[in-house]
mmCIF file of C-alpha atoms and ligand atoms in Angstrom:
data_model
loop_
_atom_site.group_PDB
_atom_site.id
_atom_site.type_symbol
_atom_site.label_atom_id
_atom_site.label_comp_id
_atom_site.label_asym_id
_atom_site.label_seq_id
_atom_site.Cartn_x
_atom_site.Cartn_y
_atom_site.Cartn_z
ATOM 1 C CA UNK A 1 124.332 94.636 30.384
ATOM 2 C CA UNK A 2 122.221 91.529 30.607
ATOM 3 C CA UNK A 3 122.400 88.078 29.455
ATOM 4 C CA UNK A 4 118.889 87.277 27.195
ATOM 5 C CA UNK A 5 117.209 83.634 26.994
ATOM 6 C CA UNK A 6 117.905 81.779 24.188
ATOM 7 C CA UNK A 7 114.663 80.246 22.335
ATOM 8 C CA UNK A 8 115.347 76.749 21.356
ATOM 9 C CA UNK A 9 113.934 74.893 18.433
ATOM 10 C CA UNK A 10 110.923 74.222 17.771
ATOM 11 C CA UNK A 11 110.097 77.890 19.407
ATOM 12 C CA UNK A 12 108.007 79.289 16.667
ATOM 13 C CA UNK A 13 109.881 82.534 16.649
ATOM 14 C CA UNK A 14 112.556 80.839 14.730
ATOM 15 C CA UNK A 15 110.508 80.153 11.869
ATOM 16 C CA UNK A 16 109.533 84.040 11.495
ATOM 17 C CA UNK A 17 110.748 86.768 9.069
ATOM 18 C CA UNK A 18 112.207 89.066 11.083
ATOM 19 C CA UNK A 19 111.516 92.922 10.545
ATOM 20 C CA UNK A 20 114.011 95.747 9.160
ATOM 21 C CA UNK A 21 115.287 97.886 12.016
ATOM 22 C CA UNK A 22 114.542 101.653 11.019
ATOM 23 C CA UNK A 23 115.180 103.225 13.915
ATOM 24 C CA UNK A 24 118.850 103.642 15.167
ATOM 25 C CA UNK A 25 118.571 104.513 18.628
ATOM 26 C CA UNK A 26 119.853 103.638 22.392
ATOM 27 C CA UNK A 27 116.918 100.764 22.460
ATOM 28 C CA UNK A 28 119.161 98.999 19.468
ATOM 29 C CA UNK A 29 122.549 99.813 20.700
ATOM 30 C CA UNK A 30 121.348 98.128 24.285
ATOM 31 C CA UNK A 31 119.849 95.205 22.223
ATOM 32 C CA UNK A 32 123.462 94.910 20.552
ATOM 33 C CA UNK A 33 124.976 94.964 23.452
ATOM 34 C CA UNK A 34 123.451 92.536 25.143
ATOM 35 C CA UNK A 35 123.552 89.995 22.285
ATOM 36 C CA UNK A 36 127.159 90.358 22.175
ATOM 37 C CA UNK A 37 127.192 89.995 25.602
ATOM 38 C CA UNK A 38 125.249 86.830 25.399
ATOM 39 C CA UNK A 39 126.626 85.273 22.307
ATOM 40 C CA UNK A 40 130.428 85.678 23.891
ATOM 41 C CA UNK A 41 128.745 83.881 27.327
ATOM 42 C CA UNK A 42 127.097 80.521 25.205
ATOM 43 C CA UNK A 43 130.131 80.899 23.621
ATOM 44 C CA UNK A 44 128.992 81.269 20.128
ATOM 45 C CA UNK A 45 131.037 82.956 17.173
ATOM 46 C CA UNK A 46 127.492 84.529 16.326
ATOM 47 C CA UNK A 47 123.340 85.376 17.017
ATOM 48 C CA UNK A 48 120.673 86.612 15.511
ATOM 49 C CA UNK A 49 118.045 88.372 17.725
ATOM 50 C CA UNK A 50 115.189 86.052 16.440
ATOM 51 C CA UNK A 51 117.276 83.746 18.592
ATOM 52 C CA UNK A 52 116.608 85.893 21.847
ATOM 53 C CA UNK A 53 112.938 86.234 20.861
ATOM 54 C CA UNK A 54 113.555 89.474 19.224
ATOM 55 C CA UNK A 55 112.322 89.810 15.410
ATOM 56 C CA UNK A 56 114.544 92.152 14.690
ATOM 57 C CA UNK A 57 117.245 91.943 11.391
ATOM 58 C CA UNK A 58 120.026 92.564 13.638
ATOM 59 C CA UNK A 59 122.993 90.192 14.161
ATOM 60 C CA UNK A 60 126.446 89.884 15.886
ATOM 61 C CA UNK A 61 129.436 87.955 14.763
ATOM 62 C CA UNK A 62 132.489 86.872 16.447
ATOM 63 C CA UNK A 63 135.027 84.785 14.312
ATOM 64 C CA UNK A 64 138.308 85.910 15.457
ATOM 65 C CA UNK A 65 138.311 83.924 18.079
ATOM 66 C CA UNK A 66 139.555 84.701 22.009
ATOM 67 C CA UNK A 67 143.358 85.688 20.676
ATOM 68 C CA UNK A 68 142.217 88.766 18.397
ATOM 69 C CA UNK A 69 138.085 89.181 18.854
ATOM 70 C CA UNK A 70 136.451 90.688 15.342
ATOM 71 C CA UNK A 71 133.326 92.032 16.629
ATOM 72 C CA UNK A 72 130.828 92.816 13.565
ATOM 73 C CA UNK A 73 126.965 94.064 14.442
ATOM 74 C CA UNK A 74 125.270 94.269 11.048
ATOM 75 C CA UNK A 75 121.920 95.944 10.975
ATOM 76 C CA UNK A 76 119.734 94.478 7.678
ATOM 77 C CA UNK A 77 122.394 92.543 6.497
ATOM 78 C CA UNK A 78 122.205 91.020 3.154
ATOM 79 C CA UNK A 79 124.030 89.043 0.617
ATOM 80 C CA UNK A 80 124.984 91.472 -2.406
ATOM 81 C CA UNK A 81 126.920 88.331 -3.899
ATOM 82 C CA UNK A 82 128.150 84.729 -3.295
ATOM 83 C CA UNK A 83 130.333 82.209 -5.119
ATOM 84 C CA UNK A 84 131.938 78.990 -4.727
ATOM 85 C CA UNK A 85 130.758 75.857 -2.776
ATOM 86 C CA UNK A 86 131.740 75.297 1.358
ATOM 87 C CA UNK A 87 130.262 72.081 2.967
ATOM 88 C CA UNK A 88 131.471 73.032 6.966
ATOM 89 C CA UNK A 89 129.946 71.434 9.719
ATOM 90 C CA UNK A 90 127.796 73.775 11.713
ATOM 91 C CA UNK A 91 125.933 73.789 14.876
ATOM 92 C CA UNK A 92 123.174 76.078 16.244
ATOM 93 C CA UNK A 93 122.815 77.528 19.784
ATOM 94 C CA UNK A 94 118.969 77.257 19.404
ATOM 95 C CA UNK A 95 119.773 73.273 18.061
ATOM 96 C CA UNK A 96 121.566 72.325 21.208
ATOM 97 C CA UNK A 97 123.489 69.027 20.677
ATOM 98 C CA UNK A 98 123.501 68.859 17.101
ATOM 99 C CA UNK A 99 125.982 69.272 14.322
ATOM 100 C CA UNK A 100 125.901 68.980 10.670
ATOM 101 C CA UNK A 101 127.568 69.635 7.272
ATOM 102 C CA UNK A 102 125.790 72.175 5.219
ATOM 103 C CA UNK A 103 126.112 73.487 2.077
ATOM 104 C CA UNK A 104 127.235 77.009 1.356
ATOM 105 C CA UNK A 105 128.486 79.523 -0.482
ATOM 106 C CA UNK A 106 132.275 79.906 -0.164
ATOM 107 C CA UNK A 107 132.948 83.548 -0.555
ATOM 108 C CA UNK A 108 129.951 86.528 -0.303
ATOM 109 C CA UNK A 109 129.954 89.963 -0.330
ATOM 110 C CA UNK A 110 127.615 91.528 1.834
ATOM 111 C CA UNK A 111 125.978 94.971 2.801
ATOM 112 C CA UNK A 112 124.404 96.135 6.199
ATOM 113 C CA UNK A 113 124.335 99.295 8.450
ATOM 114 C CA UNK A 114 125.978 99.437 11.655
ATOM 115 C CA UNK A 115 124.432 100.865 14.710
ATOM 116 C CA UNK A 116 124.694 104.307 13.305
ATOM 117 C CA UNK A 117 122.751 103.388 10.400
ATOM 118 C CA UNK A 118 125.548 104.121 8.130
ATOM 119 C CA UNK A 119 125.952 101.798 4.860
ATOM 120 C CA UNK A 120 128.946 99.068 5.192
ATOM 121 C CA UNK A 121 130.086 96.769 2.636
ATOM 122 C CA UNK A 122 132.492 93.546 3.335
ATOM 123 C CA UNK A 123 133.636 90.755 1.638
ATOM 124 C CA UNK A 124 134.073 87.048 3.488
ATOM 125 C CA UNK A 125 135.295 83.678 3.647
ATOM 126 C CA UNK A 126 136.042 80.395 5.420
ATOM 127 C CA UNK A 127 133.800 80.529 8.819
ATOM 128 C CA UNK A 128 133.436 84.194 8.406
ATOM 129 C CA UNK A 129 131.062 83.645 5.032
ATOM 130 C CA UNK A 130 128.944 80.604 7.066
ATOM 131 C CA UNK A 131 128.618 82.875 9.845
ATOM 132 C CA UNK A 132 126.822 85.614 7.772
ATOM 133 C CA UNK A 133 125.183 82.966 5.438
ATOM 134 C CA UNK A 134 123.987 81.306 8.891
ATOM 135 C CA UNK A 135 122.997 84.381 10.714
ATOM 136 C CA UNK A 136 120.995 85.659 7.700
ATOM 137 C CA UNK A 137 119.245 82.986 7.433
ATOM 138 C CA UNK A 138 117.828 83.106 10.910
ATOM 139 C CA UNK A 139 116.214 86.600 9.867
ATOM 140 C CA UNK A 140 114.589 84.729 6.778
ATOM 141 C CA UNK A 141 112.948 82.283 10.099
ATOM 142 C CA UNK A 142 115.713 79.210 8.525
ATOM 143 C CA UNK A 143 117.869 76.987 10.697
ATOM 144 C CA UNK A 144 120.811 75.084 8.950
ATOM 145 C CA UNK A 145 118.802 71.796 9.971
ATOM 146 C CA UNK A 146 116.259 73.524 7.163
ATOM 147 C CA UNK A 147 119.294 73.116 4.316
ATOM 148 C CA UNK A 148 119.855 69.079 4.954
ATOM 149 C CA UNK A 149 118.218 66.622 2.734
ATOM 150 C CA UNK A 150 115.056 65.135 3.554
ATOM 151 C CA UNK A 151 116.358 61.871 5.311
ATOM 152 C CA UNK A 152 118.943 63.826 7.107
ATOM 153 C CA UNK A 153 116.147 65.993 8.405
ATOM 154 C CA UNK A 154 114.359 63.053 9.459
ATOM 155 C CA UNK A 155 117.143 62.151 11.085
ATOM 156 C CA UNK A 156 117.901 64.960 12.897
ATOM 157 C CA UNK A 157 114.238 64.865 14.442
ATOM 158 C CA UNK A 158 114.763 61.448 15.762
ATOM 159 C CA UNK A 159 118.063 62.315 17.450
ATOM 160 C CA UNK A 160 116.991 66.058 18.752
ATOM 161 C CA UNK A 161 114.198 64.040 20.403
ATOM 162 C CA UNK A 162 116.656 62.001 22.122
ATOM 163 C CA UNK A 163 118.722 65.052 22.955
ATOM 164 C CA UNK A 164 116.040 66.850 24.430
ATOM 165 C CA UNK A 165 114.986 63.835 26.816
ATOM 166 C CA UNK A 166 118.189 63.284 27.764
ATOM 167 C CA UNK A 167 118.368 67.052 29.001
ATOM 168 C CA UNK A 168 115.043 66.451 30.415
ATOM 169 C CA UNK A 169 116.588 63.751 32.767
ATOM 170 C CA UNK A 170 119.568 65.528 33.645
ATOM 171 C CA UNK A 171 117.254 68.844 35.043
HETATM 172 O O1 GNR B 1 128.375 79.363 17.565
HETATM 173 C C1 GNR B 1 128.076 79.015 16.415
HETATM 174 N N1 GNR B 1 128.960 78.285 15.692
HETATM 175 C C2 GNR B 1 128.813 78.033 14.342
HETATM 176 C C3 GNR B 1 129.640 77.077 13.768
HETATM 177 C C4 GNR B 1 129.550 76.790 12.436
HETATM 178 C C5 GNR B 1 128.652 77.475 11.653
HETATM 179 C C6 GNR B 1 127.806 78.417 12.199
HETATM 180 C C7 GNR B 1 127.890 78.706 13.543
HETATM 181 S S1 GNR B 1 126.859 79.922 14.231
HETATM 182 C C8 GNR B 1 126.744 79.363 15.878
HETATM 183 C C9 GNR B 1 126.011 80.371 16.720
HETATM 184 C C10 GNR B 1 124.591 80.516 16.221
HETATM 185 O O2 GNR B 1 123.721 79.718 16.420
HETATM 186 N N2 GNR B 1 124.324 81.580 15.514
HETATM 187 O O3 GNR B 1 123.098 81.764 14.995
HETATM 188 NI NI1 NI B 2 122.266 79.773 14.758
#
């Protein structure tokens, strides 16, 4: 197992499409592993391997918190259907620092392959449903800063700036 570096923004990777997976061997099971491994370390309640430099439509998810863990590793994951409004606030492991409200869909049903390549289908809600909306959107190269308005976005630069020089000064 192995702990992988997490690319911050503005790393270009983050901005990519990442790729289907087609191949369901050891070299993604490892990969999976050691997300999970790293996403449970940051702690995060999910990743996306564009986030560990890897442009690869895999993700992990983690909502059940440390009481009763809910491990999900969807391979191509996609959103079959969505309804209803959410506005939580979310943060980013690649957007150290920096938390927003964003708006979502409240309740989507999606569809993805585990790491057998076999065909799942799940419905979600409440954090579950941002998670997947979230994490799919990293494979699309979109961070939730990309879904605030235009002032808010300009606001975010202005304060990531500061965030990053502060972390500067404290290295
Ligand atoms: O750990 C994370 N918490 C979180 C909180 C609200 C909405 C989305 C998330 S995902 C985030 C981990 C992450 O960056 N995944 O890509
Ligand atoms: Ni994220």
């Amino acid at each position: 197992m192995a702990l992988l570096r997490m690319r911050h923004y503005p790393d270009p990777v983050l901005s990519s499409v990442a790729e289907a997976v087609t191949e369901f061997d050891d070299t993604l099971r490892t990969l999976a592993t050691d997300m999970v491994e790293t996403m449970y370390a940051a702690p995060g309640v999910g990743l996306a391997a564009p986030q560990i430099g890897v442009l690869k439509r895999l993700v992990v998810i983690d909502c059940g918190g440390e009481e009763e863990p809910e491990l999900i590793e969807a391979v191509n994951p996609e959103i079959l259907e969505r309804d209803g409004e959410s506005y939580e606030e979310e943060g980013c492991l690649s957007v150290p620092g920096y938390y927003a409200q964003v708006k979502r869909s409240a309740w989507v049903r999606v569809r993805y392959q585990n790491l057998h390549g076999e065909m799942v289908e799940q419905e979600a809600e409440g954090l579950l449903a941002v998670c997947f909306q979230h994490e799919i959107d990293h494979l699309e190269g979109k961070l939730f800063v990309d879904r605030l308005s235009s002032l808010k976005k300009s606001l975010f630069r202005k304060k990531y700036k500061k965030i990053m020089e502060q972390q500067q000064e404290q290295l």
